Every structure is written in structure tokens, then in C-alpha cells.
CSV table of C-alpha atoms in Angstrom, one decimal:
chain,number,residue,atom,x,y,z
V,1,UNK,CA,-19.7,-26.4,-16.6
V,2,UNK,CA,-16.7,-23.9,-16.6
V,3,UNK,CA,-17.9,-22.0,-19.6
V,4,UNK,CA,-15.1,-19.9,-21.0
V,5,UNK,CA,-12.6,-21.0,-18.4
V,6,UNK,CA,-9.9,-21.5,-21.0
V,7,UNK,CA,-11.2,-19.0,-23.5
V,8,UNK,CA,-9.0,-16.4,-25.1
V,9,UNK,CA,-11.8,-14.4,-26.7
V,10,UNK,CA,-15.5,-13.8,-26.1
V,11,UNK,CA,-16.6,-16.3,-28.8
V,12,UNK,CA,-15.0,-19.2,-27.0
V,13,UNK,CA,-17.0,-18.5,-23.9
V,14,UNK,CA,-19.7,-20.8,-25.3
V,15,UNK,CA,-17.3,-23.7,-24.8
V,16,UNK,CA,-17.7,-25.8,-21.7
V,17,UNK,CA,-14.2,-26.3,-20.3
V,18,UNK,CA,-15.3,-29.1,-17.9
V,19,UNK,CA,-11.8,-30.3,-17.3
V,20,UNK,CA,-10.9,-26.9,-15.7
V,21,UNK,CA,-13.9,-26.7,-13.4
V,22,UNK,CA,-12.8,-26.1,-9.8
V,23,UNK,CA,-15.1,-28.6,-8.2
V,24,UNK,CA,-15.1,-31.4,-10.8
V,25,UNK,CA,-12.4,-30.9,-13.4
V,26,UNK,CA,-9.4,-33.2,-13.8
V,27,UNK,CA,-7.4,-31.8,-16.7
V,28,UNK,CA,-3.7,-32.3,-16.2
V,29,UNK,CA,-2.1,-32.5,-12.8
V,30,UNK,CA,-2.1,-30.5,-9.6
V,31,UNK,CA,1.1,-28.8,-10.7
V,32,UNK,CA,-0.6,-27.7,-13.9
V,33,UNK,CA,-4.0,-26.6,-12.6
V,34,UNK,CA,-5.5,-26.6,-9.1
V,35,UNK,CA,-8.9,-28.3,-8.8
V,36,UNK,CA,-10.4,-30.5,-6.2
V,37,UNK,CA,-10.1,-33.7,-8.3
V,38,UNK,CA,-6.4,-32.9,-9.1
V,39,UNK,CA,-5.8,-32.6,-5.3
V,40,UNK,CA,-7.5,-35.9,-4.6
V,41,UNK,CA,-5.6,-37.6,-7.4
V,42,UNK,CA,-2.4,-37.0,-5.4
V,43,UNK,CA,-3.9,-39.3,-2.7
V,44,UNK,CA,-5.7,-41.7,-5.1
V,45,UNK,CA,-4.5,-41.9,-8.7
V,46,UNK,CA,-7.4,-44.1,-9.5
V,47,UNK,CA,-10.0,-41.4,-8.7
V,48,UNK,CA,-13.0,-41.7,-10.9
V,49,UNK,CA,-15.7,-39.4,-12.1
V,50,UNK,CA,-14.0,-36.1,-12.8
V,51,UNK,CA,-14.6,-34.3,-16.1
V,52,UNK,CA,-11.9,-33.8,-18.7
V,53,UNK,CA,-11.5,-31.6,-21.8
V,54,UNK,CA,-14.2,-29.5,-23.5
V,55,UNK,CA,-17.8,-30.7,-24.1
V,56,UNK,CA,-21.4,-30.9,-23.0
V,57,UNK,CA,-22.8,-33.0,-20.2
V,58,UNK,CA,-24.2,-35.4,-22.8
V,59,UNK,CA,-20.7,-36.6,-23.7
V,60,UNK,CA,-19.7,-39.1,-21.1
V,61,UNK,CA,-16.0,-39.2,-22.2
V,62,UNK,CA,-15.8,-35.5,-21.3
V,63,UNK,CA,-18.3,-34.9,-18.5
V,64,UNK,CA,-18.3,-38.2,-16.6
V,65,UNK,CA,-20.0,-37.2,-13.3
V,66,UNK,CA,-19.9,-33.4,-13.9
V,67,UNK,CA,-23.4,-33.0,-15.2
V,68,UNK,CA,-23.6,-29.2,-14.8
V,69,UNK,CA,-25.7,-27.6,-17.5
V,70,UNK,CA,-25.2,-24.0,-18.5
V,71,UNK,CA,-28.4,-22.0,-18.1
V,72,UNK,CA,-30.3,-25.0,-16.9
V,73,UNK,CA,-32.2,-23.0,-14.3
V,74,UNK,CA,-33.2,-20.0,-16.4
V,75,UNK,CA,-33.3,-19.3,-20.1
V,76,UNK,CA,-32.8,-15.6,-19.5
V,77,UNK,CA,-30.0,-16.0,-17.0
V,78,UNK,CA,-28.5,-12.5,-17.4
V,79,UNK,CA,-31.9,-10.8,-16.9
V,80,UNK,CA,-32.8,-12.9,-13.9
V,81,UNK,CA,-29.3,-12.4,-12.5
V,82,UNK,CA,-29.8,-8.6,-12.6
V,83,UNK,CA,-33.2,-8.9,-11.0
V,84,UNK,CA,-31.7,-11.2,-8.3
V,85,UNK,CA,-28.9,-8.7,-7.6
V,86,UNK,CA,-31.4,-5.9,-7.3
V,87,UNK,CA,-33.5,-7.9,-4.8
V,88,UNK,CA,-30.5,-8.9,-2.7
V,89,UNK,CA,-29.5,-5.2,-2.4
V,90,UNK,CA,-32.9,-4.3,-1.2
V,91,UNK,CA,-33.8,-7.4,0.7
V,92,UNK,CA,-30.5,-8.7,2.1
V,93,UNK,CA,-32.2,-11.0,4.6
V,94,UNK,CA,-33.5,-13.2,1.8
V,95,UNK,CA,-30.1,-14.6,0.9
V,96,UNK,CA,-29.0,-14.9,4.5
V,97,UNK,CA,-32.1,-16.7,5.5
V,98,UNK,CA,-31.7,-19.2,2.7
V,99,UNK,CA,-28.1,-19.8,3.5
V,100,UNK,CA,-28.8,-20.3,7.2
V,101,UNK,CA,-31.6,-22.8,6.4
V,102,UNK,CA,-29.2,-24.7,4.1
V,103,UNK,CA,-26.6,-24.8,6.8
V,104,UNK,CA,-29.1,-25.9,9.4
V,105,UNK,CA,-30.2,-28.8,7.1
V,106,UNK,CA,-26.5,-29.9,6.7
V,107,UNK,CA,-25.9,-29.6,10.4
V,108,UNK,CA,-29.1,-31.5,11.5
V,109,UNK,CA,-27.4,-34.9,11.3
V,110,UNK,CA,-30.2,-36.4,9.3
V,111,UNK,CA,-27.9,-36.9,6.3
V,112,UNK,CA,-24.9,-38.3,8.3
V,113,UNK,CA,-24.4,-42.0,7.6
V,114,UNK,CA,-21.4,-44.3,8.0
V,115,UNK,CA,-20.6,-43.9,4.3
V,116,UNK,CA,-22.2,-40.5,3.4
V,117,UNK,CA,-22.3,-37.0,4.8
V,118,UNK,CA,-23.5,-33.5,3.8
V,119,UNK,CA,-21.3,-30.6,4.9
V,120,UNK,CA,-21.7,-26.9,4.0
V,121,UNK,CA,-18.5,-25.3,2.7
V,122,UNK,CA,-19.0,-21.5,3.3
V,123,UNK,CA,-15.6,-20.2,2.1
V,124,UNK,CA,-17.2,-17.5,-0.1
V,125,UNK,CA,-20.2,-16.6,2.1
V,126,UNK,CA,-18.7,-13.2,3.1
V,127,UNK,CA,-16.6,-12.6,0.0
V,128,UNK,CA,-17.0,-9.6,-2.4
V,129,UNK,CA,-16.0,-8.9,-6.0
V,130,UNK,CA,-12.3,-9.8,-6.4
V,131,UNK,CA,-10.5,-6.4,-6.1
V,132,UNK,CA,-6.9,-5.5,-6.7
V,133,UNK,CA,-4.8,-3.3,-4.4
V,134,UNK,CA,-6.0,-0.2,-6.1
V,135,UNK,CA,-9.6,-1.1,-5.6
V,136,UNK,CA,-10.3,-2.0,-9.3
V,137,UNK,CA,-11.9,-5.3,-10.1
V,138,UNK,CA,-9.5,-8.1,-10.9
V,139,UNK,CA,-10.6,-9.2,-14.4
V,140,UNK,CA,-8.1,-12.0,-14.4
V,141,UNK,CA,-10.5,-13.9,-12.2
V,142,UNK,CA,-13.2,-13.9,-15.0
V,143,UNK,CA,-13.5,-15.4,-18.5
V,144,UNK,CA,-13.7,-12.9,-21.4
V,145,UNK,CA,-17.5,-12.4,-20.8
V,146,UNK,CA,-16.7,-11.0,-17.3
V,147,UNK,CA,-19.3,-13.4,-15.9
V,148,UNK,CA,-17.8,-16.9,-15.8
V,149,UNK,CA,-14.6,-17.9,-13.9
V,150,UNK,CA,-11.4,-18.0,-16.0
V,151,UNK,CA,-9.0,-21.0,-15.6
V,152,UNK,CA,-7.1,-18.9,-13.0
V,153,UNK,CA,-10.4,-18.2,-11.3
V,154,UNK,CA,-11.3,-21.9,-11.1
V,155,UNK,CA,-7.8,-22.7,-9.7
V,156,UNK,CA,-8.1,-19.9,-7.0
V,157,UNK,CA,-11.6,-21.1,-5.9
V,158,UNK,CA,-10.3,-24.7,-5.7
V,159,UNK,CA,-7.7,-23.7,-3.1
V,160,UNK,CA,-10.3,-22.1,-0.9
V,161,UNK,CA,-12.8,-25.0,-1.3
V,162,UNK,CA,-10.0,-27.5,-0.4
V,163,UNK,CA,-9.2,-25.4,2.7
V,164,UNK,CA,-12.8,-25.5,3.8
V,165,UNK,CA,-12.9,-29.3,3.2
V,166,UNK,CA,-10.0,-29.7,5.5
V,167,UNK,CA,-11.4,-27.5,8.3
V,168,UNK,CA,-13.7,-28.9,11.0
V,169,UNK,CA,-17.4,-28.1,11.0
V,170,UNK,CA,-17.9,-25.0,13.2
V,171,UNK,CA,-14.5,-23.6,12.4
V,172,UNK,CA,-14.6,-23.1,8.6
V,173,UNK,CA,-13.4,-20.0,6.8
V,174,UNK,CA,-16.3,-17.9,5.5
V,175,UNK,CA,-14.2,-15.0,4.1
V,176,UNK,CA,-12.0,-16.5,1.4
V,177,UNK,CA,-10.1,-14.2,-0.9
V,178,UNK,CA,-11.3,-13.9,-4.5
V,179,UNK,CA,-7.9,-12.4,-5.5
V,180,UNK,CA,-5.3,-14.5,-3.6
V,181,UNK,CA,-5.2,-18.3,-3.5
V,182,UNK,CA,-4.7,-20.0,-0.2
V,183,UNK,CA,-1.3,-21.6,-0.7
V,184,UNK,CA,0.4,-23.9,0.1
V,185,UNK,CA,-2.6,-26.2,-0.1
V,186,UNK,CA,-4.1,-27.1,3.3
V,187,UNK,CA,-3.1,-30.5,4.7
V,188,UNK,CA,-5.3,-32.8,6.9
V,189,UNK,CA,-5.0,-32.2,10.6
V,190,UNK,CA,-2.6,-34.8,12.0
V,191,UNK,CA,-5.1,-35.4,14.9
V,192,UNK,CA,-7.9,-36.0,12.4
V,193,UNK,CA,-6.5,-36.9,9.0
V,194,UNK,CA,-9.8,-37.0,7.2
V,195,UNK,CA,-12.2,-34.9,5.1
V,196,UNK,CA,-14.1,-33.2,7.9
V,197,UNK,CA,-17.7,-34.1,8.6
V,198,UNK,CA,-20.2,-33.2,11.3
V,199,UNK,CA,-19.4,-36.5,13.2
V,200,UNK,CA,-15.6,-36.5,13.0
V,201,UNK,CA,-15.6,-32.8,13.9
V,202,UNK,CA,-17.3,-33.6,17.2
V,203,UNK,CA,-15.1,-36.6,18.1
V,204,UNK,CA,-12.5,-37.8,15.7
V,205,UNK,CA,-10.9,-40.4,18.1
V,206,UNK,CA,-13.4,-43.1,17.2
V,207,UNK,CA,-12.3,-43.0,13.6
V,208,UNK,CA,-8.6,-43.2,14.2
V,209,UNK,CA,-7.2,-46.6,13.3
V,210,UNK,CA,-3.6,-47.7,12.9
V,211,UNK,CA,-3.8,-47.2,9.2
V,212,UNK,CA,-5.0,-43.6,9.7
V,213,UNK,CA,-2.0,-42.8,11.9
V,214,UNK,CA,0.5,-43.7,9.2
């Protein structure tokens, strides 16, 4: 939902800046703000479904297909987050086991169709709190509440997610930087100019057509 992404004070953190969300926001252009939809709009100006502006998931003109709901999972999210962090520090295998199972499901092939695929993008799997050179936390990454991403944070995450999308399955970056964006933006591999899936990562030649070569 990108709560507080464009906020200039703690009060504005309640606003949902959906148009700035790294994975679904489409405010402005790629030159103004890096998001996955803004990258895709370079290839297809008629892209549909990205969110714009500020508003709730119930406002179609704002949310479109970005139906993220702040606090939808837990009413007491901060308390549960603290409990979760404590558990992860004392039982580190819990998170690893879940992530591995999720990746196994994605790699199983059961979701791979001619017009649909599920791919895990693990660019932040091994990342830590965004530090600066002096070891301090880079607060520019966060909204004023020090919890949600800022506009800059969403843009940075978008660059790493896009890099993962362009990388073949089995060779994806797992240690992206939470302080430095990956620029220039990754380009499709000339030998396989597609969003990478399980199938085209194994053998891309069967998908290469004259149109794909141009």
C-alpha cells in the first residue's frame, strides 16, 4: 500500500501512496520514480492495472489492481512484528524453512503454463538493515514512522526487483543492497529477451522467434 512513502511528517504516514509502491505503483514516469510498472511502461505504454495517487484499495481509480491492505493480516501489527523478530532471532530455521518451501513450490513446475508462471524473486533474502558507510542506519530508506519504505526506499527496491526479474532462475541475486540502487537498470539478456521463468531459464531457444530477435 506504500503507507507514508511520500510523507513529510509522521501524521501523513496514514496515507497510502499507492502510486509510489515499488511493485505496483505507476505515478509519473521512470525518469521521475523507479517502480516495476514505470519500467514496464517503457516497453508498453498501454500497461494496465498499476496504482496511481493516494487512496485506499476500495477506490478503483487509485488502486486498480493494487489491492494491498495496510494491517490486513494483524490488527496489532507492531506487537506481532516485535514477537516475530524475537522468534526469528531465537529460531532462525523457521524463516529459512518457510522460504525454502516457498521456493520449492515455485520451482516445482506445477504452476508453469504457456501463459502463466510463478517465480521466486529472492533479491532481499540475505539483506540486512540498510546501513550507511559509518554503520548507522540509513533513515532515508524509511518513511517518517521508521517502519514503511519512503519514496526513495520504494524506488531502490524496484531496481533490485527488476534485476531479479531479468535474471534466470537458479542465478538470481539474493543479496541486494538496501542502501544503493542497482543502476543502470538491468536489460534483458540478448540471448533470452524475456522476463525469466523456470522454463525459459532451462532452454530459451524454443521461445526465440523472429520478432523476439528484433
